XYZ file of C-alpha atoms in Angstrom:
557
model
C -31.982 184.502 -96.743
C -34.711 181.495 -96.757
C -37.811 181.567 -98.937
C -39.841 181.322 -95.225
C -38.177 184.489 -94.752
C -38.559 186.512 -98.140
C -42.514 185.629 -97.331
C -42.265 187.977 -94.416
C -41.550 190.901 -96.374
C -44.559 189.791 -99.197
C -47.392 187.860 -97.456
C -50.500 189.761 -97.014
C -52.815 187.459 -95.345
C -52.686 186.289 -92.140
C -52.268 182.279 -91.946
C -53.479 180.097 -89.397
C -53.717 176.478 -90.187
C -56.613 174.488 -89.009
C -58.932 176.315 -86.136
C -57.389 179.662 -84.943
C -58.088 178.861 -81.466
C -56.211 175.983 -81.425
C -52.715 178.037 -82.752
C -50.616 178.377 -80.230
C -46.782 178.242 -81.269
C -44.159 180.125 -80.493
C -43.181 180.977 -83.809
C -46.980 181.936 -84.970
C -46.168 185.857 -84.913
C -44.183 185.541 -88.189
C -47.616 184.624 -89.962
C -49.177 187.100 -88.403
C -46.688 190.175 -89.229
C -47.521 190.059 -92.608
C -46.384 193.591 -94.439
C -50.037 194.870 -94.621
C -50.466 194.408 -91.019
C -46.891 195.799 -90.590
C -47.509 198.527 -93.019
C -50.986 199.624 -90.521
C -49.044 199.389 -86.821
C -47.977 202.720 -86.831
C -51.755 203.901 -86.710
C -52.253 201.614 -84.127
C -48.877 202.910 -81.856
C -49.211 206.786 -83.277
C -45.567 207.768 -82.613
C -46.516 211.264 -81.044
C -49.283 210.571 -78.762
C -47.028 207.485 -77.412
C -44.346 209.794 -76.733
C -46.265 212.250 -74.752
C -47.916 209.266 -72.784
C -44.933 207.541 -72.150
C -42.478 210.416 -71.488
C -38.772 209.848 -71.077
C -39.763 206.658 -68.726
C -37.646 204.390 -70.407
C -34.794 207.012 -71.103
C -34.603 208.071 -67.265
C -34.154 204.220 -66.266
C -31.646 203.906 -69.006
C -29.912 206.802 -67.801
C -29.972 206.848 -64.068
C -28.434 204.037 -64.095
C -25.521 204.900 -66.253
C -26.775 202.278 -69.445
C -25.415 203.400 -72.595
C -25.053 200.116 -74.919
C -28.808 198.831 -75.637
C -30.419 196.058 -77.014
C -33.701 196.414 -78.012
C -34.864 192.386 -79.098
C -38.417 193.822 -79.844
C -37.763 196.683 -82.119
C -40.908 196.008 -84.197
C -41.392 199.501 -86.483
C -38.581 200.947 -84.460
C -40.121 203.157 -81.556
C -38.282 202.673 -78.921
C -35.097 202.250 -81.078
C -35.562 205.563 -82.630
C -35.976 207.483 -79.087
C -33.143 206.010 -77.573
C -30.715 206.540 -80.873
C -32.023 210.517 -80.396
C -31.138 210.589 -76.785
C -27.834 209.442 -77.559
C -28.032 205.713 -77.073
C -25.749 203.182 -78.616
C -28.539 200.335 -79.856
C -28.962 197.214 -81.587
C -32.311 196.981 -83.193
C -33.439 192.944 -83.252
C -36.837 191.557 -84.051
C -37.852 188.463 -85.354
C -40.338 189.568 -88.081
C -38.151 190.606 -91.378
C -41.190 192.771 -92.376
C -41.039 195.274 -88.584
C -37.421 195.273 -89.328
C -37.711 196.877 -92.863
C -40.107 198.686 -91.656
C -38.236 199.914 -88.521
C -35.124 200.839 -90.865
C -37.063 202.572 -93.146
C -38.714 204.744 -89.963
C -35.417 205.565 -88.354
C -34.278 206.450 -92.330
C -37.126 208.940 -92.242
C -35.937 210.867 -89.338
C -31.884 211.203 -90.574
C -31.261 207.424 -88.485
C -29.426 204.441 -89.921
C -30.730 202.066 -87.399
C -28.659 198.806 -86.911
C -30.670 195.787 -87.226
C -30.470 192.202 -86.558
C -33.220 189.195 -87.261
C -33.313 186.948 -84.801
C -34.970 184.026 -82.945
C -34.976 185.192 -79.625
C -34.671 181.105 -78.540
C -30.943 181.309 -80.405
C -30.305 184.894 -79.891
C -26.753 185.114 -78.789
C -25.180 183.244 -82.324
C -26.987 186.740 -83.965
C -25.317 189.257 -81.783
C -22.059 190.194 -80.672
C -20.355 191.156 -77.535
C -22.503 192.021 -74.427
C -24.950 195.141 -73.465
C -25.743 196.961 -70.515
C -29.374 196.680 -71.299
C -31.645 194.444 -72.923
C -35.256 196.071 -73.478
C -38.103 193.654 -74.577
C -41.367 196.109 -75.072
C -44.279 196.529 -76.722
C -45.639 193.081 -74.931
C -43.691 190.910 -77.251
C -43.231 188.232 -74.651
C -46.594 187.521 -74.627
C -45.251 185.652 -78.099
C -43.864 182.801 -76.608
C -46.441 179.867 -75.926
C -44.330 177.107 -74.458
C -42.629 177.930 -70.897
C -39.747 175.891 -71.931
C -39.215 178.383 -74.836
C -40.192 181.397 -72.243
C -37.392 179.802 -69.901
C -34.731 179.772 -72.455
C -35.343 183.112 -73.903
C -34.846 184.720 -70.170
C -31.613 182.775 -69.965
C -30.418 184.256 -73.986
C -31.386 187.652 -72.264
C -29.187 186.902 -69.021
C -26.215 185.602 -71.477
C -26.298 188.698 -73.376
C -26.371 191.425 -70.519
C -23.113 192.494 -68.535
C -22.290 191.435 -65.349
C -24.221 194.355 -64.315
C -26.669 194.519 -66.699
C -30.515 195.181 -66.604
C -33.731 193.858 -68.438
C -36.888 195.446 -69.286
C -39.619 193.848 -70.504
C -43.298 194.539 -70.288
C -46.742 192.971 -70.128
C -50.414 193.626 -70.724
C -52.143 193.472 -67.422
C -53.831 190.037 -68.701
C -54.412 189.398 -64.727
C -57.428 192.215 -64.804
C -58.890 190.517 -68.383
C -58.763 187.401 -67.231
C -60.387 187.749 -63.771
C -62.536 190.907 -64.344
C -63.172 191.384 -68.037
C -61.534 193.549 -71.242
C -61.366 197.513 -70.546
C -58.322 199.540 -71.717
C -57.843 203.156 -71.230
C -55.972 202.920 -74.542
C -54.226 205.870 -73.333
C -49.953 204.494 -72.907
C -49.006 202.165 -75.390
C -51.863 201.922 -78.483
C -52.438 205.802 -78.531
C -53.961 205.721 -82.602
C -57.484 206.708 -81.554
C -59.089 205.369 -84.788
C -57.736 202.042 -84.147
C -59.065 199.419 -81.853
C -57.260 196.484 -80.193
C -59.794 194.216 -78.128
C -59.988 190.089 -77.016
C -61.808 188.515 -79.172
C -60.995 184.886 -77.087
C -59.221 184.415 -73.576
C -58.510 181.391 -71.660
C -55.208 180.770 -69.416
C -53.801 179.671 -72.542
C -54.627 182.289 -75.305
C -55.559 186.110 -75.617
C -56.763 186.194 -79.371
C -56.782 189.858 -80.441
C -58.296 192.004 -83.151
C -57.217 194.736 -84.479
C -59.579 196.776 -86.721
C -58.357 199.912 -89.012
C -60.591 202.636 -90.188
C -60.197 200.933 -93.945
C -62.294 198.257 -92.632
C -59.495 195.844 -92.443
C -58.742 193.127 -89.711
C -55.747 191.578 -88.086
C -55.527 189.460 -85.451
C -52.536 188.467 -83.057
C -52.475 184.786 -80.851
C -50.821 185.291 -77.744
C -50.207 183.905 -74.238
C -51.513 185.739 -71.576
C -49.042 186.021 -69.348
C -49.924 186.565 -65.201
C -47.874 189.150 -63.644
C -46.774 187.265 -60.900
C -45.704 183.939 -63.080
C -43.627 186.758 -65.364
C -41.535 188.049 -62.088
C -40.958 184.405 -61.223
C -39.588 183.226 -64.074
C -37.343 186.627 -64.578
C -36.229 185.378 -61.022
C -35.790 181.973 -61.855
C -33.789 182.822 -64.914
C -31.065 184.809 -62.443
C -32.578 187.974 -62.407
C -32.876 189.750 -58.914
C -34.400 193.069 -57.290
C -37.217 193.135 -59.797
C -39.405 196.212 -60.270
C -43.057 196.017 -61.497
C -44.480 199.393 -62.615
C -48.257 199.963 -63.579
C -48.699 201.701 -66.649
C -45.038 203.649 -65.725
C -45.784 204.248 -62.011
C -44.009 202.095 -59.244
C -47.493 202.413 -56.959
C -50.722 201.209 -58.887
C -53.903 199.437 -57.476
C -53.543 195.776 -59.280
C -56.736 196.089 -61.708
C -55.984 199.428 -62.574
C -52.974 199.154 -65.340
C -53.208 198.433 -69.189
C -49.791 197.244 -68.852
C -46.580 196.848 -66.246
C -43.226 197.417 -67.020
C -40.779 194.779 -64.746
C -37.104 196.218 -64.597
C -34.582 193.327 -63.570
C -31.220 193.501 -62.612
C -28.426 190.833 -63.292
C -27.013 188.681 -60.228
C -23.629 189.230 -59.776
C -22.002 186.043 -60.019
C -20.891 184.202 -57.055
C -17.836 182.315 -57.770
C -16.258 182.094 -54.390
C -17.806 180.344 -50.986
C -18.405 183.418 -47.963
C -16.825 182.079 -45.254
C -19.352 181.660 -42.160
C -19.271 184.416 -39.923
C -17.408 184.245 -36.418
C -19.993 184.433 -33.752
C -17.817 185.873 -31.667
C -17.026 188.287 -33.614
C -19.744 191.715 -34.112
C -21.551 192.051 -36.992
C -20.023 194.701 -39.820
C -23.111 196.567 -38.924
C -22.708 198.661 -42.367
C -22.471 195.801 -44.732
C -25.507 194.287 -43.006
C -27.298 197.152 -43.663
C -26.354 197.506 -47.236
C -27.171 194.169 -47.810
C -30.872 195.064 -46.102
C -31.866 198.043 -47.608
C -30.849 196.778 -51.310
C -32.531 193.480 -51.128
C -36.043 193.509 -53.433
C -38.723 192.306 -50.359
C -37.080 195.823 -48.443
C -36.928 198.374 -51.674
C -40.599 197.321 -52.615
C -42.205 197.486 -48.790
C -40.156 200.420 -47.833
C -41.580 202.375 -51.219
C -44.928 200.747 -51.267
C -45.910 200.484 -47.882
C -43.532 202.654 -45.958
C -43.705 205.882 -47.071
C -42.923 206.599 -50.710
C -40.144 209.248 -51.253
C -39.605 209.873 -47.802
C -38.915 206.594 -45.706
C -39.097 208.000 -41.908
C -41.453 208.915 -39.158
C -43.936 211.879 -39.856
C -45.560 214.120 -37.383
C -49.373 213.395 -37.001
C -50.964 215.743 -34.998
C -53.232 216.511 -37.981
C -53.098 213.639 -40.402
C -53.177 209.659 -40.600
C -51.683 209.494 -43.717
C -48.234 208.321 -43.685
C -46.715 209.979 -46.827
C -48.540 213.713 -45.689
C -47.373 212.985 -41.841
C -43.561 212.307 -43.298
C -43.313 215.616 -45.343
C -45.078 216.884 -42.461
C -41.260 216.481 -40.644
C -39.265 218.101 -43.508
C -41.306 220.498 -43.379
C -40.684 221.552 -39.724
C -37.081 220.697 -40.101
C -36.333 222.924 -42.405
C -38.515 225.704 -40.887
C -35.967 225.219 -37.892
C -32.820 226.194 -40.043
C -32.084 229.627 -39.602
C -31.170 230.091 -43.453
C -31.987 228.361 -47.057
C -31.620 229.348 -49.804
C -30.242 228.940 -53.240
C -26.857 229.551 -51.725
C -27.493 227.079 -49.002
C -25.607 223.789 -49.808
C -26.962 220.855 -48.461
C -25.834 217.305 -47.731
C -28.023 214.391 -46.325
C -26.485 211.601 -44.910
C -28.781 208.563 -45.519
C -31.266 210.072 -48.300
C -32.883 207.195 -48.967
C -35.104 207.775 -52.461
C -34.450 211.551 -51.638
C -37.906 212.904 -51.243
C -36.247 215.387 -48.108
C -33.503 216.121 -51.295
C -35.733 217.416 -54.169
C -38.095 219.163 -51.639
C -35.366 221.345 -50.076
C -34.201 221.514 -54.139
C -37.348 222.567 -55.414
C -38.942 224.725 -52.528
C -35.363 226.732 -52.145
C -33.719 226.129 -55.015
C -30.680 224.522 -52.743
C -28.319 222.104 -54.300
C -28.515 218.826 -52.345
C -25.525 216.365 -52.069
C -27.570 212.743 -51.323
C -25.123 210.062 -49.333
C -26.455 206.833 -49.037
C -25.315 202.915 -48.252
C -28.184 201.304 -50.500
C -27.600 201.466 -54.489
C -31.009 199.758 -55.145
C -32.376 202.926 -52.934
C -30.024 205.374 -55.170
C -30.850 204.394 -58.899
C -35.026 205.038 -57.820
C -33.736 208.309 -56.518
C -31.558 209.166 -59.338
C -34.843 208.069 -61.525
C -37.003 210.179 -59.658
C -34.631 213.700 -59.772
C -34.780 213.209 -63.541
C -38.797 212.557 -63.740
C -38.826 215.612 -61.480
C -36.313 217.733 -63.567
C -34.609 218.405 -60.470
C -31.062 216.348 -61.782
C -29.123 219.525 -62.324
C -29.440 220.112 -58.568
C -29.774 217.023 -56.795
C -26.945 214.626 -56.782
C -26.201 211.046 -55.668
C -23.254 209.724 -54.149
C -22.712 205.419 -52.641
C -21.298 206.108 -49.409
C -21.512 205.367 -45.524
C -21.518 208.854 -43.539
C -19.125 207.232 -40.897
C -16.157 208.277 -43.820
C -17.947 211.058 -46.014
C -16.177 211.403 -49.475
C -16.433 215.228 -49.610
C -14.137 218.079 -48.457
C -13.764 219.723 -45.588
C -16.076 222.993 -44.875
C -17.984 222.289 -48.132
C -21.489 222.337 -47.036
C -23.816 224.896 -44.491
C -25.992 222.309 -43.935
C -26.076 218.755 -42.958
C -29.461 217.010 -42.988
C -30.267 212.988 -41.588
C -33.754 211.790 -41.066
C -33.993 208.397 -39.429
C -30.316 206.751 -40.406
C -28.319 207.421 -37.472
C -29.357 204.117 -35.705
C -27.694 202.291 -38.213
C -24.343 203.236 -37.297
C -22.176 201.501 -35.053
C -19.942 204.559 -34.309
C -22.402 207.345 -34.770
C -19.812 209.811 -32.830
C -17.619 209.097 -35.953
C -21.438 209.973 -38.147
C -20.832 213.173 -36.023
C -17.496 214.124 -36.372
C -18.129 213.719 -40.347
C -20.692 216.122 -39.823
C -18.422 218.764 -38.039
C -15.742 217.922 -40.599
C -18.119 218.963 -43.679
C -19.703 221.702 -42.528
C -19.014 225.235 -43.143
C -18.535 227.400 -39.824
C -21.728 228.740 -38.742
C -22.998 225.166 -40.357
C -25.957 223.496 -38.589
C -26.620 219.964 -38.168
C -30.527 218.892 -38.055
C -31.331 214.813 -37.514
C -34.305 212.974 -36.365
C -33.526 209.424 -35.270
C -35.349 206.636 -33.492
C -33.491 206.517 -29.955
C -33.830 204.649 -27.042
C -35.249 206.856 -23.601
C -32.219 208.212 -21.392
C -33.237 206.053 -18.725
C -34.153 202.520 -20.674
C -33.359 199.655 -18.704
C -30.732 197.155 -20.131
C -31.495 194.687 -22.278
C -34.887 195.105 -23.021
C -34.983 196.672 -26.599
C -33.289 193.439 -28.027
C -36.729 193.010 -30.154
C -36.417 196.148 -31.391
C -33.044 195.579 -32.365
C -33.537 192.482 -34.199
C -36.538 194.157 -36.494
C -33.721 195.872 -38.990
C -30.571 194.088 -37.243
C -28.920 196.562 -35.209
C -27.049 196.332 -32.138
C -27.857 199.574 -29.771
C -29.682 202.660 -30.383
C -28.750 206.616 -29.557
C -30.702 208.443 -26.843
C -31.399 212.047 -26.724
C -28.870 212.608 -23.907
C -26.355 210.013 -25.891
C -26.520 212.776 -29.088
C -26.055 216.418 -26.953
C -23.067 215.028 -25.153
C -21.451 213.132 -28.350
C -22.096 216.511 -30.413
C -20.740 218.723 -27.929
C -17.430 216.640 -27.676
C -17.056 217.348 -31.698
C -17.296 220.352 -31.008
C -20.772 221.198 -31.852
C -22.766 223.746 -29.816
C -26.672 222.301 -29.168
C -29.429 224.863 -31.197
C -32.626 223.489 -29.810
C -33.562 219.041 -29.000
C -37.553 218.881 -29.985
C -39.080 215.654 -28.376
C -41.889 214.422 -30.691
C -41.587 210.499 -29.217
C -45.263 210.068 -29.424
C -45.114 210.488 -33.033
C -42.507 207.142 -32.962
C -45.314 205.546 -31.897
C -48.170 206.208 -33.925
C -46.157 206.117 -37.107
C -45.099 202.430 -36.502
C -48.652 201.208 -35.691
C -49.821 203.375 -39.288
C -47.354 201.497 -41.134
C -48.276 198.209 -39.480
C -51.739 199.077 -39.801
C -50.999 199.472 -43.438
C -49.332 196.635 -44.350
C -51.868 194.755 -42.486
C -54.698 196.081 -44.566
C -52.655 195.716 -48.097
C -51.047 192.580 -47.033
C -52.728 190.263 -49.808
C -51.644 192.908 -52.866
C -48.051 193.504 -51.396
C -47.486 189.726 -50.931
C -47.006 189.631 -54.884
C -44.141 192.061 -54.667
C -42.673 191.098 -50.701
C -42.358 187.705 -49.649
C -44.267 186.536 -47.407
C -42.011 185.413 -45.177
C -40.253 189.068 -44.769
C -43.814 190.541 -44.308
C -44.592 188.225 -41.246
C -41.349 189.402 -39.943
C -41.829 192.822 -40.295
C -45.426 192.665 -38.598
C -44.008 191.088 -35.615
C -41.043 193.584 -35.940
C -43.412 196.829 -35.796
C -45.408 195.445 -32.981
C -42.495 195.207 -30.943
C -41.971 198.660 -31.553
C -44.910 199.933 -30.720
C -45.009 197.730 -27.795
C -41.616 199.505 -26.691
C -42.734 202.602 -27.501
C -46.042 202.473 -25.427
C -43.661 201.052 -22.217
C -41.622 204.463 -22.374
C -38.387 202.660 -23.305
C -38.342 204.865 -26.788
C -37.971 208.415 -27.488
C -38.238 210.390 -31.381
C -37.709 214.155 -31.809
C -35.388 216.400 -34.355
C -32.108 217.342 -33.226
C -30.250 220.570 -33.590
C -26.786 221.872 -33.810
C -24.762 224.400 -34.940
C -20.778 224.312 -36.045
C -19.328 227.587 -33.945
């Protein structure tokens, strides 16, 4: 080892040569981690209160979405290294400060833990390493570190060299937009919990955050760093490779921009593309399911359908006594599953198309039901899989890939089969039906809503509607009774609740509309003036009486 880096495990003083303000390297931090600073950041994380503020946030990403090899490249005193060795993670501990990694080795020591640990330049991070992880996690807003773009750049392409094919980065931020625009105020509730120790700006410009950090001894540290906009951090995570990026406030997908101390952006690796797609035959239709894979898991839909949409539950809600689009949607689980004639704990349910599975974990937790989830979109199944954990509702909610055209369960394996709004986006939705019949238990009951077309809508003139989420016809109430009584199905009851279509597409339109300049951050802005156009065409066709909503009900004899 050097003599540079025997002085990170002896220096006490911080050095900065010349005028503070004017330090701005890249590799500053390592005379600024001197041991007495190192020896103090415990007080200033306070390993409990952290714990209980953060919960298992990290730890239900990790999990839902089957990660198991971990690289932490910001281990500092060994946090987030130490929870994810007790939940049964296999991690690499790296940080580029010899004085957080003793101190990180002795922590995990403390608690039974021989943590394995690895100094490193992030900028040359892959000759330190070996082999490849599922996840690299970069936390406690160590990015903020790197001063030069070019060395920002190059760091997000070491990460993207050391993931897997499928691999996934997180890496977090202080919400530097709100200092910089609005002034310093910090909650200091998630990530410095140690409520004797402050951490405030003591200079900010677009180039530098310069913070102190005072101890109740009286003593003083301070830390130059780049403050780093959310938006240019998502763009060069893109730019690096990254796609279907995630940006959390303070560990919550939904957050008013000024609000967070910090965001949290989870990335997934591109999957290579080492072939050319052949161009599609015009003549030939569109593989309506692979279209609408491809839809539903690209970033611009997975953020507006959460963020704008609906939340949890992405279909129309009933609004004879609200405006609000998330009430008005659980509004219509509600009634649906006041229309089954049993549920219960015994009552096994399967819904084809779950989406993020908010209709899933409220039949789970109001009945105590397990719920089978089927659904085309993997980007929609890892939030739900996220969210069953948060909710502790994992042990009886489960989530399968799948298209409900070819259901990968048994025969007679379920009393119920539940489908809010996914229908349309078959293009054999007899076959949808006939899965249905095949799955169910005799005595089973069917219960759908899905946007239709009126029984008696002229030709041709729903192509706009069409086009909004690329599909090629629609159902129609008449279109459902006669396809489900050919399966063999016997009709319950058809509830026509069309003007509900109606106002929930102008509420989301009005919605996005109003939210439009703090969604474009997250949707691009090209999708967004699609999807304006796309819901006034539906609302158009809705108020000419070409369009028709209700909930549907059958029963397997």
């Amino acid at each position: 080892m050097t003599a540079s880096y025997n002085a990170d495990l002896t220096a006490d003083n911080q050095r900065y040569d010349g005028d503070p303000l004017e330090v701005r390297d890249t590799g500053q931090y390592r005379a600024e981690y001197v041991k007495s600073f190192v020896e103090k950041w415990d007080e200033l994380i306070d390993w409990d209160a952290r714990a209980t503020s953060e919960g298992d946030f990290f730890i239900d990403v990790l999990r839902s979405r089957g990660k198991h090899k971990i690289l932490d490249v910001a281990c500092g005193t060994g946090f987030h290294s130490v929870r994810l060795v007790e939940a049964g993670f296999d991690v690499t501990s790296v940080d580029g400060s010899a004085a957080m990694l003793s101190q990180a080795f002795e922590n995990g020591k403390r608690r039974g833990l021989i943590l394995k640990t690895v100094q490193s330049d992030w900028r040359w991070l892959n000759k330190d390493i070996q082999g490849k992880y599922d996840a690299i996690i970069c936390l406690g807003n160590s990015f903020t570190h790197l001063h030069d773009e070019s060395d920002r750049r190059r760091v997000l392409a070491e990460f993207y060299a050391a993931l897997k094919h499928d691999g996934i980065l997180i890496l977090d931020q202080r919400n530097y937009d709100a200092i910089l625009d609005d002034g310093f105020s910090s909650k200091h509730k998630y990530y410095y919990c140690g409520d004797q120790v402050t951490a405030e700006p003591e200079h900010m410009d677009e180039g530098l955050a310069r913070f102190r950090y005072t101890f109740p001894d009286g003593s003083e540290y301070h830390l130059n760093m780049f403050p780093l906009r959310k938006k240019y951090t998502r763009r060069l995570i893109e730019e690096a490779g990254f796609q279907r990026i995630h940006s959390y406030g303070d560990f919550q997908e939904t957050y008013q921009e000024s609000d967070p101390d910090f965001y949290v952006h989870i990335a997934e690796k591109a999957m290579p593309r080492s072939r050319k797609v052949k161009a599609p035959d015009p003549d030939q239709p569109k593989n309506v399911r692979a279209v609408t894979e491809e839809y539903y898991d690209s970033s611009d839909a997975d953020q507006f359908y959460y963020n704008i949409w609906g939340g949890e539950d992405i279909h129309i809600g009933l609004y004879d006594s609200t405006k609000d689009i998330k009430e008005a949607s659980r509004l219509t689980v509600e009634m649906m599953t006041d229309m089954l004639s049993k549920i219960g704990r015994d009552t096994h349910v399967i819904d084809f198309g779950a989406g993020y599975g908010g209709a899933a974990r409220y039949l789970a937790k109001k009945h105590g039901c397990p719920v089978n989830c089927l659904n085309v979109s993997e980007t929609q199944n890892n939030t739900n899989r996220y969210l069953n954990r948060r909710q502790g509702l994992a042990d009886l909610v489960s989530v399968l890939h799948g298209v409900f055209e070819d259901v990968p369960e048994p025969d007679s394996a379920f009393q119920v089969v539940w489908s809010q709004d996914s229908f349309l986006h078959s293009d054999d939705r007899e076959q949808v039906l006939r899965e249905a019949f095949r799955v169910l238990k005799k005595g089973g009951e069917l219960i759908f809503t899905d946007p239709m077309q009126a029984d008696d809508c002229p030709e041709g003139v729903l192509q706009p509607v069409y086009d909004r989420i690329h599909l090629q016809s629609l159902g129609s109430f008449k279109f459902y009774k006669e396809a489900a009584e050919r399966v063999g199905f016997e009709t319950v009851e058809l509830k026509d609740l069309t003007p509900n279509l109606r106002e929930h597409y102008f509420r989301v339109g009005e919605e996005l509309k109003a939210n439009y300049d703090q969604i474009v951050g997250r949707v691009s802005k090209a999708y967004l003036d699609k999807m304006i156009v796309g819901l006034d065409n539906w609302v158009k066709a809705a108020d000419s009486g070409y369009m028709a909503w209700g909930i549907l009900h059958f029963r397997k004899p």
